[in-house]
Each structure stands twice: as structure tokens, then as C-alpha cells.
mmCIF file of C-alpha atoms in Angstrom:
data_model
loop_
_atom_site.group_PDB
_atom_site.id
_atom_site.type_symbol
_atom_site.label_atom_id
_atom_site.label_comp_id
_atom_site.label_asym_id
_atom_site.label_seq_id
_atom_site.Cartn_x
_atom_site.Cartn_y
_atom_site.Cartn_z
ATOM 1 C CA GLY A 1 127.251 47.394 60.869
ATOM 2 C CA ILE A 2 129.703 50.530 59.169
ATOM 3 C CA GLN A 3 129.684 53.854 59.779
ATOM 4 C CA VAL A 4 129.577 56.586 57.148
ATOM 5 C CA GLU A 5 130.136 59.679 57.784
ATOM 6 C CA GLN A 6 130.254 63.002 55.606
ATOM 7 C CA SER A 7 132.232 66.680 56.120
ATOM 8 C CA PRO A 8 131.150 69.300 56.203
ATOM 9 C CA PRO A 9 127.712 68.869 56.557
ATOM 10 C CA ASP A 10 127.080 72.218 54.344
ATOM 11 C CA LEU A 11 129.084 74.120 52.139
ATOM 12 C CA ILE A 12 128.452 77.277 51.094
ATOM 13 C CA LEU A 13 130.887 78.462 48.101
ATOM 14 C CA GLN A 14 131.261 81.977 45.631
ATOM 15 C CA GLU A 15 131.761 80.438 42.287
ATOM 16 C CA GLY A 16 134.659 79.995 41.795
ATOM 17 C CA ALA A 17 136.103 78.419 44.809
ATOM 18 C CA ASN A 18 138.153 75.667 45.089
ATOM 19 C CA SER A 19 136.688 72.244 48.698
ATOM 20 C CA THR A 20 137.278 69.583 49.295
ATOM 21 C CA LEU A 21 134.494 67.005 50.797
ATOM 22 C CA ARG A 22 135.348 63.961 53.538
ATOM 23 C CA CYS A 23 134.145 60.552 53.613
ATOM 24 C CA ASN A 24 135.348 58.273 56.890
ATOM 25 C CA PHE A 25 133.843 55.025 57.474
ATOM 26 C CA SER A 26 134.202 52.315 60.164
ATOM 27 C CA ASP A 27 135.713 49.278 58.551
ATOM 28 C CA SER A 28 137.508 47.913 55.295
ATOM 29 C CA VAL A 29 134.992 48.705 52.875
ATOM 30 C CA ASN A 30 134.813 46.818 49.247
ATOM 31 C CA ASN A 31 134.629 49.704 46.661
ATOM 32 C CA LEU A 32 133.417 53.263 47.952
ATOM 33 C CA GLN A 33 131.568 55.541 44.619
ATOM 34 C CA TRP A 34 130.630 59.038 45.291
ATOM 35 C CA PHE A 35 127.658 60.917 43.939
ATOM 36 C CA HIS A 36 125.687 63.871 43.282
ATOM 37 C CA GLN A 37 122.136 64.642 43.533
ATOM 38 C CA ASN A 38 121.206 67.097 42.173
ATOM 39 C CA PRO A 39 118.466 69.461 43.166
ATOM 40 C CA TRP A 40 115.807 67.068 41.173
ATOM 41 C CA GLY A 41 116.704 63.933 43.370
ATOM 42 C CA GLN A 42 118.619 62.550 40.806
ATOM 43 C CA LEU A 43 121.946 60.850 41.578
ATOM 44 C CA ILE A 44 124.290 61.134 39.258
ATOM 45 C CA ASN A 45 127.448 58.676 39.628
ATOM 46 C CA LEU A 46 131.063 60.673 39.693
ATOM 47 C CA PHE A 47 133.516 58.282 40.201
ATOM 48 C CA TYR A 48 134.020 54.663 41.581
ATOM 49 C CA ILE A 49 137.307 54.560 43.700
ATOM 50 C CA PRO A 50 138.046 51.269 46.366
ATOM 51 C CA SER A 51 141.505 53.421 46.080
ATOM 52 C CA GLY A 52 143.561 55.481 44.524
ATOM 53 C CA THR A 53 142.746 59.417 42.554
ATOM 54 C CA LYS A 54 141.089 59.475 39.709
ATOM 55 C CA GLN A 55 140.137 62.708 38.068
ATOM 56 C CA ASN A 56 136.630 64.276 35.813
ATOM 57 C CA GLY A 57 136.880 67.314 34.536
ATOM 58 C CA ARG A 58 136.731 69.903 37.047
ATOM 59 C CA LEU A 59 136.126 66.788 39.566
ATOM 60 C CA SER A 60 139.322 65.045 41.533
ATOM 61 C CA ALA A 61 138.078 62.102 43.918
ATOM 62 C CA THR A 62 141.387 60.126 46.222
ATOM 63 C CA THR A 63 140.334 56.965 48.713
ATOM 64 C CA VAL A 64 142.842 55.675 51.256
ATOM 65 C CA ALA A 65 141.594 52.627 52.198
ATOM 66 C CA THR A 66 144.183 52.026 54.902
ATOM 67 C CA GLU A 67 143.196 54.970 56.488
ATOM 68 C CA ARG A 68 139.215 54.409 55.925
ATOM 69 C CA TYR A 69 138.569 57.510 54.170
ATOM 70 C CA SER A 70 138.124 59.361 50.682
ATOM 71 C CA LEU A 71 138.057 62.547 49.529
ATOM 72 C CA LEU A 72 136.752 64.807 46.548
ATOM 73 C CA TYR A 73 137.607 67.687 45.381
ATOM 74 C CA ILE A 74 135.396 70.619 43.574
ATOM 75 C CA SER A 75 138.080 73.021 41.527
ATOM 76 C CA SER A 76 136.560 76.675 39.932
ATOM 77 C CA SER A 77 133.012 75.460 41.376
ATOM 78 C CA GLN A 78 129.792 76.483 39.240
ATOM 79 C CA THR A 79 126.318 77.422 40.524
ATOM 80 C CA THR A 80 125.147 73.972 38.471
ATOM 81 C CA ASP A 81 127.954 72.187 41.108
ATOM 82 C CA SER A 82 125.088 72.552 43.773
ATOM 83 C CA GLY A 83 123.084 69.895 45.189
ATOM 84 C CA VAL A 84 123.553 67.166 47.690
ATOM 85 C CA TYR A 85 127.134 64.646 47.594
ATOM 86 C CA PHE A 86 126.943 61.405 48.887
ATOM 87 C CA CYS A 87 129.654 58.732 49.390
ATOM 88 C CA ALA A 88 128.937 55.240 49.826
ATOM 89 C CA VAL A 89 130.485 52.722 50.866
ATOM 90 C CA TYR A 90 129.911 48.456 49.860
ATOM 91 C CA SER A 91 130.831 46.018 52.377
ATOM 92 C CA GLY A 92 129.974 42.290 52.618
ATOM 93 C CA GLY A 93 130.706 39.034 50.855
ATOM 94 C CA TYR A 94 127.234 40.150 48.714
ATOM 95 C CA GLN A 95 127.577 44.367 48.517
ATOM 96 C CA LYS A 96 126.254 45.637 51.343
ATOM 97 C CA VAL A 97 125.815 49.090 50.330
ATOM 98 C CA THR A 98 126.135 52.016 53.059
ATOM 99 C CA PHE A 99 125.591 55.816 52.646
ATOM 100 C CA GLY A 100 127.133 58.604 54.467
ATOM 101 C CA THR A 101 124.647 61.590 55.712
ATOM 102 C CA GLY A 102 125.898 63.402 53.063
ATOM 103 C CA THR A 103 126.959 67.555 51.794
ATOM 104 C CA LYS A 104 125.494 69.949 50.955
ATOM 105 C CA LEU A 105 126.747 72.230 48.327
ATOM 106 C CA GLN A 106 125.355 75.486 47.319
ATOM 107 C CA VAL A 107 127.001 77.362 44.984
ATOM 108 C CA ILE A 108 126.062 80.855 44.728
ATOM 109 C CA PRO A 109 127.444 83.529 41.885
ATOM 110 C CA GLY B 1 121.397 52.400 26.126
ATOM 111 C CA ALA B 2 117.855 53.014 28.673
ATOM 112 C CA GLY B 3 119.312 54.006 32.133
ATOM 113 C CA VAL B 4 117.026 52.850 34.939
ATOM 114 C CA SER B 5 113.784 53.319 34.673
ATOM 115 C CA GLN B 6 111.194 53.740 37.914
ATOM 116 C CA SER B 7 107.432 53.491 37.625
ATOM 117 C CA PRO B 8 105.559 54.996 38.591
ATOM 118 C CA SER B 9 107.141 58.462 38.841
ATOM 119 C CA ASN B 10 104.786 59.514 41.719
ATOM 120 C CA LYS B 11 102.342 57.317 44.125
ATOM 121 C CA VAL B 12 100.087 59.219 46.239
ATOM 122 C CA THR B 13 97.710 56.394 48.596
ATOM 123 C CA GLU B 14 95.825 56.464 51.266
ATOM 124 C CA LYS B 15 97.245 54.831 54.626
ATOM 125 C CA GLY B 16 96.404 50.686 54.411
ATOM 126 C CA LYS B 17 96.149 50.611 51.121
ATOM 127 C CA ASP B 18 98.627 48.392 49.482
ATOM 128 C CA VAL B 19 101.273 50.136 46.798
ATOM 129 C CA GLU B 20 103.774 48.327 44.171
ATOM 130 C CA LEU B 21 106.706 49.768 42.870
ATOM 131 C CA ARG B 22 108.197 48.555 39.853
ATOM 132 C CA CYS B 23 112.292 49.022 38.322
ATOM 133 C CA ASP B 24 113.606 48.135 35.588
ATOM 134 C CA PRO B 25 116.957 47.991 35.457
ATOM 135 C CA ILE B 26 119.859 48.772 33.180
ATOM 136 C CA SER B 27 120.025 45.919 30.633
ATOM 137 C CA GLY B 28 122.024 43.200 31.357
ATOM 138 C CA HIS B 29 122.574 44.463 34.839
ATOM 139 C CA THR B 30 122.418 41.121 36.830
ATOM 140 C CA ALA B 31 122.876 42.877 40.332
ATOM 141 C CA LEU B 32 119.300 45.394 41.965
ATOM 142 C CA TYR B 33 119.211 47.491 44.780
ATOM 143 C CA TRP B 34 116.513 49.413 47.135
ATOM 144 C CA TYR B 35 116.829 52.069 48.693
ATOM 145 C CA ARG B 36 114.620 54.527 50.528
ATOM 146 C CA GLN B 37 115.282 58.390 51.010
ATOM 147 C CA SER B 38 113.109 60.623 53.451
ATOM 148 C CA LEU B 39 112.685 63.959 53.359
ATOM 149 C CA GLY B 40 116.035 65.340 53.928
ATOM 150 C CA GLN B 41 117.901 62.597 54.363
ATOM 151 C CA GLY B 42 120.379 59.808 53.119
ATOM 152 C CA LEU B 43 119.191 57.358 51.879
ATOM 153 C CA GLU B 44 118.617 54.067 54.102
ATOM 154 C CA PHE B 45 119.595 50.634 51.475
ATOM 155 C CA LEU B 46 116.306 48.216 51.667
ATOM 156 C CA ILE B 47 117.278 44.905 49.326
ATOM 157 C CA TYR B 48 119.479 43.721 47.479
ATOM 158 C CA PHE B 49 119.080 40.953 44.616
ATOM 159 C CA GLN B 50 121.846 39.591 42.734
ATOM 160 C CA GLY B 51 119.609 37.851 39.981
ATOM 161 C CA ASN B 52 116.685 36.882 41.307
ATOM 162 C CA SER B 53 117.473 36.324 44.727
ATOM 163 C CA ALA B 54 117.611 37.852 47.551
ATOM 164 C CA PRO B 55 120.607 37.153 49.505
ATOM 165 C CA ASP B 56 120.341 40.613 52.029
ATOM 166 C CA LYS B 57 116.552 41.916 53.373
ATOM 167 C CA SER B 58 117.664 42.968 56.723
ATOM 168 C CA GLY B 59 117.177 46.355 55.421
ATOM 169 C CA LEU B 60 113.391 46.073 55.267
ATOM 170 C CA PRO B 61 111.710 48.303 57.970
ATOM 171 C CA SER B 62 109.014 45.545 58.475
ATOM 172 C CA ASP B 63 106.871 42.976 57.181
ATOM 173 C CA ARG B 64 104.686 44.844 55.023
ATOM 174 C CA PHE B 65 107.181 45.635 53.085
ATOM 175 C CA SER B 66 108.712 42.887 50.557
ATOM 176 C CA ALA B 67 110.011 42.879 47.132
ATOM 177 C CA GLU B 68 110.444 40.240 44.434
ATOM 178 C CA ARG B 69 112.812 40.473 40.261
ATOM 179 C CA THR B 70 111.538 38.187 38.013
ATOM 180 C CA GLY B 71 113.621 36.782 34.765
ATOM 181 C CA GLY B 72 116.806 38.505 35.930
ATOM 182 C CA SER B 73 114.916 41.179 35.200
ATOM 183 C CA VAL B 74 112.152 43.815 36.311
ATOM 184 C CA SER B 75 111.466 43.981 40.340
ATOM 185 C CA THR B 76 108.728 44.811 42.309
ATOM 186 C CA LEU B 77 108.499 46.288 45.635
ATOM 187 C CA THR B 78 105.722 45.527 47.319
ATOM 188 C CA ILE B 79 104.170 47.806 50.441
ATOM 189 C CA GLN B 80 101.236 46.852 52.363
ATOM 190 C CA ARG B 81 98.968 48.506 54.394
ATOM 191 C CA THR B 82 100.671 51.422 53.842
ATOM 192 C CA GLN B 83 101.670 53.871 56.877
ATOM 193 C CA GLN B 84 102.317 57.589 56.930
ATOM 194 C CA GLU B 85 105.945 56.943 57.986
ATOM 195 C CA ASP B 86 106.465 54.955 54.983
ATOM 196 C CA SER B 87 105.793 58.381 52.263
ATOM 197 C CA ALA B 88 109.621 58.903 50.850
ATOM 198 C CA VAL B 89 111.341 58.736 47.934
ATOM 199 C CA TYR B 90 111.668 55.185 46.444
ATOM 200 C CA LEU B 91 115.040 54.557 44.469
ATOM 201 C CA CYS B 92 116.311 51.321 42.345
ATOM 202 C CA ALA B 93 120.101 51.248 41.252
ATOM 203 C CA SER B 94 121.631 48.152 39.181
ATOM 204 C CA SER B 95 125.296 47.234 38.051
ATOM 205 C CA SER B 96 126.614 44.639 37.014
ATOM 206 C CA ARG B 97 129.193 42.062 37.564
ATOM 207 C CA LEU B 98 132.902 41.853 36.778
ATOM 208 C CA THR B 99 133.746 37.987 36.073
ATOM 209 C CA SER B 100 136.038 38.498 38.904
ATOM 210 C CA GLY B 101 132.998 38.429 40.977
ATOM 211 C CA SER B 102 133.060 42.218 42.292
ATOM 212 C CA TYR B 103 130.853 44.873 41.652
ATOM 213 C CA ASN B 104 130.620 47.205 38.626
ATOM 214 C CA GLU B 105 129.100 51.000 40.036
ATOM 215 C CA GLN B 106 125.503 51.258 40.339
ATOM 216 C CA PHE B 107 123.527 53.316 38.726
ATOM 217 C CA PHE B 108 120.243 55.063 39.903
ATOM 218 C CA GLY B 109 116.767 55.706 38.621
ATOM 219 C CA PRO B 110 114.953 58.525 38.752
ATOM 220 C CA GLY B 111 112.368 57.385 41.608
ATOM 221 C CA THR B 112 108.988 56.669 42.980
ATOM 222 C CA ARG B 113 107.701 59.204 45.120
ATOM 223 C CA LEU B 114 105.149 58.164 47.258
ATOM 224 C CA THR B 115 102.941 59.628 49.509
ATOM 225 C CA VAL B 116 100.689 58.158 52.297
ATOM 226 C CA LEU B 117 98.161 60.267 53.600
#
């Protein structure tokens, strides 16, 4: 099946710093989604981005489907950005979903 | 409108007992997904429903796991003869289908934390 790898696995940032999270996938996909799992376990939608670039406030995402990767940018990080960031890819005729291994982010004041 | 809801939020059971976990998707969402997240791990896809049909059951870990969906809405995940390794957070998500046949983004419920003693 399709493999989804995220890097880095762990990241510690000083509040106000910027970061880039990466998601690589091993085969063509129909769609890609980024999530933030907060410390209480709730998965929050960030971007649904099969290709191109989207921005939402301090966050933006770029997916280059032909090269099989996606990037999530966090600018001016805040402590509330802490948690685990997952990417998930959709493949196959009936939307099989494969999650990446996640990037655990800790933003310290 | 309401988001995806799941019940119970927590379930503690004894090894060998059966459990039922419930998911109420967002109204109008035709696709429904179940996932499992073990402690400190990523999300493992279990099963996907389009309407009441499950085109892909390949993620169910064993024949002790089953799921059904009725009326194109509520879904129940049943685990029979629970084992300690079944302890995890079980998450449900739903999405709507576009006229093109592709799907919109998934929205997740808060999960059910299952502990098997």
C-alpha cells in the first residue's frame, strides 16, 4: 500500500519562530489533508489540498502532487500550535485513507 | 450545525466482553470512516462506508471487529471478545460527496477511549 512519511518526527520551537513540516507519499493520490491533533486528542482540519497552495492566517500549505510531497508552514508560532500534525492521503477508487506518522510540535514561551 | 459525535466518550470493559461504539456523522454526509489510534501512535484506517455499504473492510484487524451503518447515518463499530490489545481511541469521521464523485474533506469526532482490563 501507499506509504506516507512525515518529517521531522519531533520539533521544539521558541514562540514566534517559523517552521516547515513535510509529508512525502509513495504513490499518486486523489487528495491530501492536513490535521492538527490538539493535546486533548481532537483532530482539527487545517487544509484539504490535493495540489497548489492555500493559506489560512499564520498557516499555509503547498502540495506538489507530481513530486509526491506536501509542506505545511507555520509562521510566528504560538503555544497553542503545540500538538501533533498529521497529513493524510486519499487513494484508490473508494477513498482509502492513509495517515502519516505525524510531527509532534512543542512551542515554548 | 452539529459536528460528528461519538458515544460513549470513555468505555472500560473486561477482557472477553463485547463492546459497541456509536458514531453520528454530520447530517448529509454520505461517507463515514472509522479509525483506531493506539497510545502515542498514528491513525489506523479500519473501515469506510459510502451510504450503508462498506466497499473497503480491509482495515479491520480481525473477525472480532465488525461495523454497520443504517439509514445512511448512524454507524456502530462492534468488537467481540475484547482483548487488551484492542485498547485505543476509536475515531469516526464523515465527509460529503461532490457531484463529480470525489469527496470533500473529512471531519472527525472526539473519539471513544476504550480500555480493556
